[in-house]
Tab-separated table of C-alpha atoms and ligand atoms in Angstrom:
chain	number	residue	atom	x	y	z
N	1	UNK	CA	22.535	-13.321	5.725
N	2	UNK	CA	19.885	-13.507	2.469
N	3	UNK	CA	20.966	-10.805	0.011
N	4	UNK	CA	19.144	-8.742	-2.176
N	5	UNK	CA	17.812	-10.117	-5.146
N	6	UNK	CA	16.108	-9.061	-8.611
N	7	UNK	CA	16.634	-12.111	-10.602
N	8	UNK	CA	14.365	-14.641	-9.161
N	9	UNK	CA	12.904	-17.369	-11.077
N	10	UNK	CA	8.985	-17.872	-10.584
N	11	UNK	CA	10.060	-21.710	-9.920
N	12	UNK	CA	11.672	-20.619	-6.799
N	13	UNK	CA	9.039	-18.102	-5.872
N	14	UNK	CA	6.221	-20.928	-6.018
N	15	UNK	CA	8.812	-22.819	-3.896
N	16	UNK	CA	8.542	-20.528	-1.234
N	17	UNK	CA	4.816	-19.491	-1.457
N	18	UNK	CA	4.042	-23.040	-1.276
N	19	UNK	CA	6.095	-24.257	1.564
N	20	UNK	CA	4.607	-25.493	4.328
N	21	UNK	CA	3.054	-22.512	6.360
N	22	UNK	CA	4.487	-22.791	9.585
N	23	UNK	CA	8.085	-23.191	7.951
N	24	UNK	CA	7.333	-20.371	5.692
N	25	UNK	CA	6.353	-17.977	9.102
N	26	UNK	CA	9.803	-19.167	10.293
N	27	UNK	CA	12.079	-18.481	7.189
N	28	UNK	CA	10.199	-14.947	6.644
N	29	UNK	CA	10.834	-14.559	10.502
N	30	UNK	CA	14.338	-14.839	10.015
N	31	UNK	CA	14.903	-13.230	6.836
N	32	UNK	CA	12.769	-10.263	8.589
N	33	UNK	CA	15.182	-10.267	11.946
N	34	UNK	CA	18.325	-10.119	9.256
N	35	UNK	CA	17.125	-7.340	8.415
N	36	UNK	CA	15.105	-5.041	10.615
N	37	UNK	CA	13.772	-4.568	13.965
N	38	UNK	CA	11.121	-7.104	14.142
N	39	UNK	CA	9.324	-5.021	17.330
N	40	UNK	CA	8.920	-1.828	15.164
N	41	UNK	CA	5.707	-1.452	13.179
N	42	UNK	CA	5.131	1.605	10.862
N	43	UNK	CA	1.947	3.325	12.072
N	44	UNK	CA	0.427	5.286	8.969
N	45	UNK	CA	-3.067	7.439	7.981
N	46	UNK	CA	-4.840	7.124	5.299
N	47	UNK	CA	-7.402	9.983	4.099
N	48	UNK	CA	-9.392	10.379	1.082
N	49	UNK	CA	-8.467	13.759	-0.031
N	50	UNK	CA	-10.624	13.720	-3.379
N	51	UNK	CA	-13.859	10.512	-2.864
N	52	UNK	CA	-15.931	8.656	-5.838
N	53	UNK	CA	-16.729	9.395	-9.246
N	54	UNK	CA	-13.793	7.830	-10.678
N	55	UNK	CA	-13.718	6.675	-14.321
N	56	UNK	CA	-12.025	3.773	-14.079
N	57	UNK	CA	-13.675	0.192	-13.460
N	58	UNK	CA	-11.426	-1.233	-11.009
N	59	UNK	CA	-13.770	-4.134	-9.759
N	60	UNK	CA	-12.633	-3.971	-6.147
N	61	UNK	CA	-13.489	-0.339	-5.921
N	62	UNK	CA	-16.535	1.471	-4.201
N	63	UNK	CA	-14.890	4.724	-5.793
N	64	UNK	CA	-15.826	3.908	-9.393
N	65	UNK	CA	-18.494	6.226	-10.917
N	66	UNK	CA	-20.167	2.862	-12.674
N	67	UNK	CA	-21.320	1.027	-9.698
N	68	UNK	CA	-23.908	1.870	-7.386
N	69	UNK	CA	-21.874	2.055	-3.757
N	70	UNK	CA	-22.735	3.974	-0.837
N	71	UNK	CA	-19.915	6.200	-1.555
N	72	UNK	CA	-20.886	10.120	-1.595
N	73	UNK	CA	-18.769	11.548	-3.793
N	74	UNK	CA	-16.394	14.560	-3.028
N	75	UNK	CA	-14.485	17.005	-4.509
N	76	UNK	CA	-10.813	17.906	-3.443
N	77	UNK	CA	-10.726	18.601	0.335
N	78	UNK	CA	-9.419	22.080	0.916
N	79	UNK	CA	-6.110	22.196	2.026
N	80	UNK	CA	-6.401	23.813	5.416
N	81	UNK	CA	-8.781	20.745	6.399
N	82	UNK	CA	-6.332	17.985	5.258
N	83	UNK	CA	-3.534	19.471	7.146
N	84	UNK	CA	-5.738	19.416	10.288
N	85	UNK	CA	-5.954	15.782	9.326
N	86	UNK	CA	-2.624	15.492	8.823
N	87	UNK	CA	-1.794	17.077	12.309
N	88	UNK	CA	-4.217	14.544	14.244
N	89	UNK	CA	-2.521	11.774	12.608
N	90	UNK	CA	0.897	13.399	13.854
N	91	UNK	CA	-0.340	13.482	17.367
N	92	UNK	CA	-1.939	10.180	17.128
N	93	UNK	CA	1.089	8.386	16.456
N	94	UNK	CA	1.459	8.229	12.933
N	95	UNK	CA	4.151	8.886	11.001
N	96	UNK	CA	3.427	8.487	7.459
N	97	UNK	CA	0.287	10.094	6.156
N	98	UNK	CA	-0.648	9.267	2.520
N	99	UNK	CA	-3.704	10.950	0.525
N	100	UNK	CA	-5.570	9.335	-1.827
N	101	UNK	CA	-7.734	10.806	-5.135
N	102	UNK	CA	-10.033	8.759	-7.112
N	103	UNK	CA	-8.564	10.343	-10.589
N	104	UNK	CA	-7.343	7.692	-13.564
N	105	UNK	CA	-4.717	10.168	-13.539
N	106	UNK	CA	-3.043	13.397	-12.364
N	107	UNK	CA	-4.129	16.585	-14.889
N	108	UNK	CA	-2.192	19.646	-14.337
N	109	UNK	CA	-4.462	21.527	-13.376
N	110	UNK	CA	-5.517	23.718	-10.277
N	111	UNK	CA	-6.777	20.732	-8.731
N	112	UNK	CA	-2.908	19.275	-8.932
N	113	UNK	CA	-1.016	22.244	-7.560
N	114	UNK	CA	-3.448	21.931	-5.008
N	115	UNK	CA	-2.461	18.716	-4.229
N	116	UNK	CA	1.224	20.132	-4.566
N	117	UNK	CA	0.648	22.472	-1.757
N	118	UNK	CA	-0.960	19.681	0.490
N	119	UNK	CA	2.036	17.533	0.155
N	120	UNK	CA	4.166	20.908	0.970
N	121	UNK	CA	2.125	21.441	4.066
N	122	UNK	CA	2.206	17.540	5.548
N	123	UNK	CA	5.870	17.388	4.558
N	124	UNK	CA	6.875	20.409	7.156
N	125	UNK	CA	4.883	18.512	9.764
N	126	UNK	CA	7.313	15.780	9.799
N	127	UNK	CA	5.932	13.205	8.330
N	128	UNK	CA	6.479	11.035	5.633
N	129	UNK	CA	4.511	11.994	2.916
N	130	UNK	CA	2.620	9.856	0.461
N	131	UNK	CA	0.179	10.147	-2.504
N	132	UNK	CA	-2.090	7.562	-4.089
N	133	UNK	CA	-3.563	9.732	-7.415
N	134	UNK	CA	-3.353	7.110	-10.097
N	135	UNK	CA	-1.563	7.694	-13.158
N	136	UNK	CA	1.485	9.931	-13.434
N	137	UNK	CA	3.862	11.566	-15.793
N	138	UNK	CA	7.358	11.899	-15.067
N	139	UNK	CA	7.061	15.777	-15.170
N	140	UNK	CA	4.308	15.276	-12.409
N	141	UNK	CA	6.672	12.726	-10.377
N	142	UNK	CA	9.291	15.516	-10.389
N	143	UNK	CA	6.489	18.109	-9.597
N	144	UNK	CA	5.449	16.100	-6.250
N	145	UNK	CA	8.986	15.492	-5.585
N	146	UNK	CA	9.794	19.022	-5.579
N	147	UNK	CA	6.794	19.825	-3.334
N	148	UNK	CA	8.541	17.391	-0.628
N	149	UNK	CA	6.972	14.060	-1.744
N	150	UNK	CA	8.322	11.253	-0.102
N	151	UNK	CA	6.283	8.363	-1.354
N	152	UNK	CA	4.056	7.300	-4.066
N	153	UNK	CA	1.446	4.380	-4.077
N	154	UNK	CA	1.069	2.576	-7.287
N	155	UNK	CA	-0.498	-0.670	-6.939
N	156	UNK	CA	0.009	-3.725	-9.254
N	157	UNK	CA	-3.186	-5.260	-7.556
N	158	UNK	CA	-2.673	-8.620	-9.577
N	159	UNK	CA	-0.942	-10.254	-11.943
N	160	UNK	CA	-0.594	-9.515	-15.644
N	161	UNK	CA	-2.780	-12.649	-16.669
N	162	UNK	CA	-5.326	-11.897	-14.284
N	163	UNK	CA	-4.984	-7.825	-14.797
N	164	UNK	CA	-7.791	-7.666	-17.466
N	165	UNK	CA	-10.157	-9.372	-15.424
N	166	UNK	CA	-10.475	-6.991	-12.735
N	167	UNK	CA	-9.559	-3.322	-14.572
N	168	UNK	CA	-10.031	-2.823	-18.314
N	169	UNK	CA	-9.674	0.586	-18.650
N	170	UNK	CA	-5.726	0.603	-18.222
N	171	UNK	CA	-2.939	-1.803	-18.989
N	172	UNK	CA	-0.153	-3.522	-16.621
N	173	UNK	CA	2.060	-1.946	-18.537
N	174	UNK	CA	0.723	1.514	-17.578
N	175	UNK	CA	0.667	0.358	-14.223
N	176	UNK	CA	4.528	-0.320	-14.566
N	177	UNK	CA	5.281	2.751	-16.513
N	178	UNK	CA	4.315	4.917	-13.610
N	179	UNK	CA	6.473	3.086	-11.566
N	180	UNK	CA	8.979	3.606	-13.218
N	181	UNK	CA	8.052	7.335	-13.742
N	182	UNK	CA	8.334	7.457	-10.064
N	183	UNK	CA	11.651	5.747	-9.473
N	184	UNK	CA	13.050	8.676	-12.240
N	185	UNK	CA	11.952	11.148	-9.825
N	186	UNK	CA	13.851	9.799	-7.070
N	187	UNK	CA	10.397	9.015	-5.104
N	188	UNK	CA	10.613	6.206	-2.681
N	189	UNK	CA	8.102	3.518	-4.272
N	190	UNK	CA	5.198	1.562	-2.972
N	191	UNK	CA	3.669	-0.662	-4.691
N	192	UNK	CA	1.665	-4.128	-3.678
N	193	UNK	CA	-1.589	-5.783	-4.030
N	194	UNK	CA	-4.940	-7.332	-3.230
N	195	UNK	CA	-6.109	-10.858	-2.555
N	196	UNK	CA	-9.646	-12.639	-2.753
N	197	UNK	CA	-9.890	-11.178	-6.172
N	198	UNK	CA	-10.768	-14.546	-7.543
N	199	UNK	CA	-7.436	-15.033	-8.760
N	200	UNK	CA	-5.267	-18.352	-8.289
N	201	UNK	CA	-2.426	-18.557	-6.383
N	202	UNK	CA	-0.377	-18.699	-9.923
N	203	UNK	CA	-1.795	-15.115	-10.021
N	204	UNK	CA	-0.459	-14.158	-6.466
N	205	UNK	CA	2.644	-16.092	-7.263
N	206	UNK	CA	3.479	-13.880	-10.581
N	207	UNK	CA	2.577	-10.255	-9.097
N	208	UNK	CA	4.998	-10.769	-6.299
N	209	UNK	CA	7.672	-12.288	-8.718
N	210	UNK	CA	6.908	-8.873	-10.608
N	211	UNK	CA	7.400	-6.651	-7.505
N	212	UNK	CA	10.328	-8.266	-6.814
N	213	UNK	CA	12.200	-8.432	-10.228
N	214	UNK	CA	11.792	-4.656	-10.483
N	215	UNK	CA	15.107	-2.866	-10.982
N	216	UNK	CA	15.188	-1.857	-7.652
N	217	UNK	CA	12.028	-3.148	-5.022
N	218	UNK	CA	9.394	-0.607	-3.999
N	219	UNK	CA	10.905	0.655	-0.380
N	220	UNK	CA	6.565	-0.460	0.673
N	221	UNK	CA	4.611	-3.002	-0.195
N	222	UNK	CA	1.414	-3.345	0.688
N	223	UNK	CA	-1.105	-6.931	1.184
N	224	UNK	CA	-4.500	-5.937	1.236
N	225	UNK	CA	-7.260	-8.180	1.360
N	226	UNK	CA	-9.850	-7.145	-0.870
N	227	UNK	CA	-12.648	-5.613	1.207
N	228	UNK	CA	-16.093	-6.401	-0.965
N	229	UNK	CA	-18.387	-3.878	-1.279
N	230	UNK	CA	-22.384	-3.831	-2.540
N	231	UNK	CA	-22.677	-2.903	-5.368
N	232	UNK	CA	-19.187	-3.071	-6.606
N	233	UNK	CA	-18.454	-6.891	-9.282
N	234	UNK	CA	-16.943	-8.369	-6.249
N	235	UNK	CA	-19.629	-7.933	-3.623
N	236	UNK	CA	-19.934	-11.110	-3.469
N	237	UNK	CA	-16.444	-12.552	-3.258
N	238	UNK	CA	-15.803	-14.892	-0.492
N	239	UNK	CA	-13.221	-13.694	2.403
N	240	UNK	CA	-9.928	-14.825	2.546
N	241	UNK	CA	-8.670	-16.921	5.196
N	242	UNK	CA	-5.781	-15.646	7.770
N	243	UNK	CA	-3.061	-18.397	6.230
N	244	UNK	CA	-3.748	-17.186	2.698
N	245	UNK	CA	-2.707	-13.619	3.951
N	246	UNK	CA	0.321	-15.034	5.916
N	247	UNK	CA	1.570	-17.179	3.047
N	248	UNK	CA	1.880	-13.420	1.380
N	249	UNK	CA	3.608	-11.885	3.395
N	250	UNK	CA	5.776	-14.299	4.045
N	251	UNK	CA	6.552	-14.406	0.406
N	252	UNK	CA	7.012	-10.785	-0.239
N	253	UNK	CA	9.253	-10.625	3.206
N	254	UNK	CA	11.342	-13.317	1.813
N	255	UNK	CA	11.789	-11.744	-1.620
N	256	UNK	CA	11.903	-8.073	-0.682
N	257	UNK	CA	14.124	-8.521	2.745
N	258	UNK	CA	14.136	-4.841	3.602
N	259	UNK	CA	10.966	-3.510	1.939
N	260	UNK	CA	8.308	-1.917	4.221
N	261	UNK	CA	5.121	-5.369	4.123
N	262	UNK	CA	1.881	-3.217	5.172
N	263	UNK	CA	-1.104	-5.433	6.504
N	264	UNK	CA	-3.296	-3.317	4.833
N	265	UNK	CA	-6.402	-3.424	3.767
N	266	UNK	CA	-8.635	-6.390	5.599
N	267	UNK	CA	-7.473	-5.566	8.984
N	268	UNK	CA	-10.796	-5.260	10.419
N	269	UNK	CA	-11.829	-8.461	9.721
N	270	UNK	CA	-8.713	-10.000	11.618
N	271	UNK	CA	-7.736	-10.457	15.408
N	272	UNK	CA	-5.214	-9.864	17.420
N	273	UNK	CA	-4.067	-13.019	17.106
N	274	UNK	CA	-4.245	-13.383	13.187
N	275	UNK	CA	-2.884	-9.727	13.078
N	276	UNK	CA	0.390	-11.510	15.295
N	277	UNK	CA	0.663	-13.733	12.673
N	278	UNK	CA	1.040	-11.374	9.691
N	279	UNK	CA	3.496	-9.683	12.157
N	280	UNK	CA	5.285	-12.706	12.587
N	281	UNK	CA	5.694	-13.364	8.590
N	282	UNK	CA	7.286	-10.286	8.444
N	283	UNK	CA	4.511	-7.363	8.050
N	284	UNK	CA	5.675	-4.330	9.988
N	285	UNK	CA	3.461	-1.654	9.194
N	286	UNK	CA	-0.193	-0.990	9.446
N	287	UNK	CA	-3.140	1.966	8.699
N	288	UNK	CA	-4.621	3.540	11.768
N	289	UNK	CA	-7.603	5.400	12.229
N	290	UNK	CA	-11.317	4.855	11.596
N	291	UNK	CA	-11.001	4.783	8.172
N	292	UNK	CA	-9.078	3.459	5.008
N	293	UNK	CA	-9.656	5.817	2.335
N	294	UNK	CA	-13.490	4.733	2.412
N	295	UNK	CA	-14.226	1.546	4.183
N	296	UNK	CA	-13.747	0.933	8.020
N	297	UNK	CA	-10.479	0.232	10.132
N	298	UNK	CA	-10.114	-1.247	13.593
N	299	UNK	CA	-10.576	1.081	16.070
N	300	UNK	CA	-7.557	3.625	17.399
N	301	UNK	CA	-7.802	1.733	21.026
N	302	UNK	CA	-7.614	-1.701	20.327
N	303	UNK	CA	-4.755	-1.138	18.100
N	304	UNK	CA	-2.763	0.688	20.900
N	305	UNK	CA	-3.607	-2.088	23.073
N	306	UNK	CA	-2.661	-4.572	20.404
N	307	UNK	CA	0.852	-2.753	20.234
N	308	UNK	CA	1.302	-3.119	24.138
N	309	UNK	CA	0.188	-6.312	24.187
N	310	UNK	CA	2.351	-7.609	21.272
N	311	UNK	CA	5.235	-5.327	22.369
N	312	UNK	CA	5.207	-3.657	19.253
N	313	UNK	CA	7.135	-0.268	18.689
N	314	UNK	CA	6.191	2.261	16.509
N	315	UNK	CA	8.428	2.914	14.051
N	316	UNK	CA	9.611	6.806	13.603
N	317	UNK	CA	9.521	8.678	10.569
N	318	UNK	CA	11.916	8.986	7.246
N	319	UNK	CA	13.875	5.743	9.207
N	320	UNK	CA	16.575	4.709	6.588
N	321	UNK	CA	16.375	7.785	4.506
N	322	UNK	CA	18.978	10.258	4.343
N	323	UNK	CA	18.001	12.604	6.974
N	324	UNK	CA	18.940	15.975	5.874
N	325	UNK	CA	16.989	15.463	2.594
N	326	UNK	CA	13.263	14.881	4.090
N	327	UNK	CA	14.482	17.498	7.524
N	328	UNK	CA	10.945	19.362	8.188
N	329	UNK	CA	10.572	22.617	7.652
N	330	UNK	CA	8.951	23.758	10.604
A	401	SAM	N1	-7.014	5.936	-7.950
A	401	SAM	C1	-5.715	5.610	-7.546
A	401	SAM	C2	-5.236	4.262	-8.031
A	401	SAM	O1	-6.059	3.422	-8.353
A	401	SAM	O2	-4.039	4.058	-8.074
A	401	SAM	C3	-5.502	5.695	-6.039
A	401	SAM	C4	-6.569	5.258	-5.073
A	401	SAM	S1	-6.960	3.518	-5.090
A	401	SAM	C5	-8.412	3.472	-4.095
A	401	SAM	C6	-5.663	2.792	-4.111
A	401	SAM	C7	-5.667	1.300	-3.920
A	401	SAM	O3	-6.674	0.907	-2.993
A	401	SAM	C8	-5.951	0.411	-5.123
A	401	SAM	O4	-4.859	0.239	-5.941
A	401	SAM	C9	-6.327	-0.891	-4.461
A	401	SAM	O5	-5.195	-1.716	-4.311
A	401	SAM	C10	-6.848	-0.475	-3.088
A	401	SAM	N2	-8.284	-0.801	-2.937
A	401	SAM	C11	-9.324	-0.142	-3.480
A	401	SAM	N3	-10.498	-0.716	-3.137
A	401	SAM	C12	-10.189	-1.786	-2.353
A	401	SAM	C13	-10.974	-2.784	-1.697
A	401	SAM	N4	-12.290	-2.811	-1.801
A	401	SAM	N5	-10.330	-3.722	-0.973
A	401	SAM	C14	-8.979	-3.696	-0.873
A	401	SAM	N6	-8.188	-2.785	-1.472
A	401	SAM	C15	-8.781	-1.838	-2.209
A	402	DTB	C1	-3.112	0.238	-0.296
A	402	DTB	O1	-2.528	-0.701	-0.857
A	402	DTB	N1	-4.153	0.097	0.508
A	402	DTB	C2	-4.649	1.395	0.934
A	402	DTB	C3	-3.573	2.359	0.362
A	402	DTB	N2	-2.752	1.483	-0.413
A	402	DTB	C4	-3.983	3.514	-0.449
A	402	DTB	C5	-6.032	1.649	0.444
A	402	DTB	C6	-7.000	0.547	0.799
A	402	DTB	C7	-8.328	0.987	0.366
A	402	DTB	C8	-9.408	0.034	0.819
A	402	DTB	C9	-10.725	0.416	0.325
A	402	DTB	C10	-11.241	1.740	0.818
A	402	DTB	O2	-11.169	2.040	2.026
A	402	DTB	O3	-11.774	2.503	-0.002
A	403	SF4	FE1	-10.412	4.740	-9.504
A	403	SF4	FE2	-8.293	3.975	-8.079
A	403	SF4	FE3	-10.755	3.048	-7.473
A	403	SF4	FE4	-9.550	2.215	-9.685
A	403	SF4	S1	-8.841	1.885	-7.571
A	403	SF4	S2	-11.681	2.910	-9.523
A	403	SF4	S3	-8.434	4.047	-10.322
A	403	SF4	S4	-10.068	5.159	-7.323
């Protein structure tokens, strides 16, 4: 049985990353049936509950206020119409629903106990709730918490030597000091990245060495693969291939045994049968619905036929959590 680590060396981590793939897919297969039900796959939904006009210059992002994107920008959704969402997530088959703002950071303002009441409302539907909202405090960590928060998703998108390339209007070490903010709150954390940035593998290499040297790993970890968009820096970056995804989350499945690996963003440029694959190296969640936050998903049907064909189970809510503590309301 592979334990639980938080001291691994980044000699041993390019090791893995660079084993041969089909050996990798096996290890992560194993180290992934050690520890969980390999058949269960977390369905979750995504919505945008505040769109574009950020300040920030993430060069991924179609949500940035400096680059021309098709993105129409909008204000905070009202609260009624996000719990509608919420609900036709619920009955769709999801079980985690996780809002996303384009802020730099959470203000306290009316705008955030807005937000608070949201997470309030989605948490007495049953479902695990999760916010994306950028940068937090740890007063605002306990805030959400309070309000029911289950989750929070903090990307580390990259590694610290490739960091400044892509964002400059934050550090790493912000990035980590959220985290951490989070963890104080008793917030389960997730926390991943993109690839077909234009980084090098050393780059993929160190951010997962990162994730997985935390004090404790994020409970989620998400592998997208970047999703260009016109007009954002990295329109024109070329797509990565299906092995290149594999080899990371075989990696992080390895590293982070009983962490949460969510083929994320990407998915709609990927078959069933590359879509297997991930499943195989040890991903066992995905986003449904139409949408990401602002770029398109694979559509509801195909994934339910992709789960019969696969014989994939979805996975219910708050599994592994203590019960009592995340009990709906209603
Ligand atoms: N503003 C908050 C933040 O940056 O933390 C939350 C929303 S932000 C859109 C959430 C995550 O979406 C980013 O950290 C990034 O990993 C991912 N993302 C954004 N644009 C993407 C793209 N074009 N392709 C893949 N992932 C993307
Ligand atoms: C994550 O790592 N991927 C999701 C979720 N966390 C918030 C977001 C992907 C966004 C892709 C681009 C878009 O749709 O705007
Ligand atoms: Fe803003 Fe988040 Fe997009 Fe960066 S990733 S530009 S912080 S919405």
């Amino acid at each position: 049985m592979s334990i639980i680590r938080n001291n691994w060396t980044r000699e041993e981590v390019t090791e893995i990353f660079n084993t041969p793939v089909l050996d990798l897919i096996y290890q992560a297969a194993t180290v992934h049936r050690e520890h969980n039900d390999a058949q269960e796959v977390q369905v979750c939904t995504l919505l945008s509950v505040k769109t574009g006009g950020c300040p920030e210059d993430c060069s991924y992002c179609p949500q940035a206020a400096r680059y021309q994107t098709d993105v129409e920008v909008h204000k905070l959704l009202p609260t009624t119409e996000v719990l509608q969402r919420a609900l036709e997530a619920k009955e769709a088959g999801s079980t985690r629903f996780c809002m996303g703002a384009a802020w730099r950071e959470v203000r306290d303002n009316r705008d955030f106990d807005r937000v608070l009441d949201m997470v309030k409302g989605v948490n007495s539907l049953g479902l695990e709730v999760c916010c994306t909202l950028g940068m937090l405090t740890e007063e605002q960590a306990q805030k959400l918490k309070d309000a029911g928060l289950y989750a929070y998703n903090h990307n580390l998108d990259t590694s610290e030597d490739h960091y400044e390339e892509i964002i400059s209007t934050r550090t790493y070490d912000d990035r980590l000091n959220t985290l951490e903010n989070v963890r104080k709150a008793d917030i389960s954390v997730c926390s991943g990245g993109i690839i077909g940035l234009g980084e090098k593998e050393e780059d993929r290499i160190g951010m997962l060495l990162t994730l997985a040297n935390l004090p404790e790993h994020p409970e989620s970890v998400p592998v997208n693969a970047l999703v260009p968009v016109e007009g954002t820096p990295l329109e024109e970056q070329p797509r990565v291939s299906v092995w290149e995804m594999v080899r990371m989350i075989a990696t992080a499945r390895i590293l982070m045994p009983k962490a949460m690996v969510r083929l994320s963003a990407g998915r709609v440029r990927m078959n069933m049968e590359e879509q297997a694959l991930c499943f195989m190296a040890g991903a066992n969640s995905i986003f449904a619905g139409d949408k990401l936050l602002t770029t398109p998903n694979p559509d509801v049907v195909e994934d339910k036929e992709m789960f019969q064909t696969l014989n994939l189970k979805p996975r219910e809510a708050f599994k592994g959590a203590a019960a009592e503590k995340y009990e709906a309301i209603s």
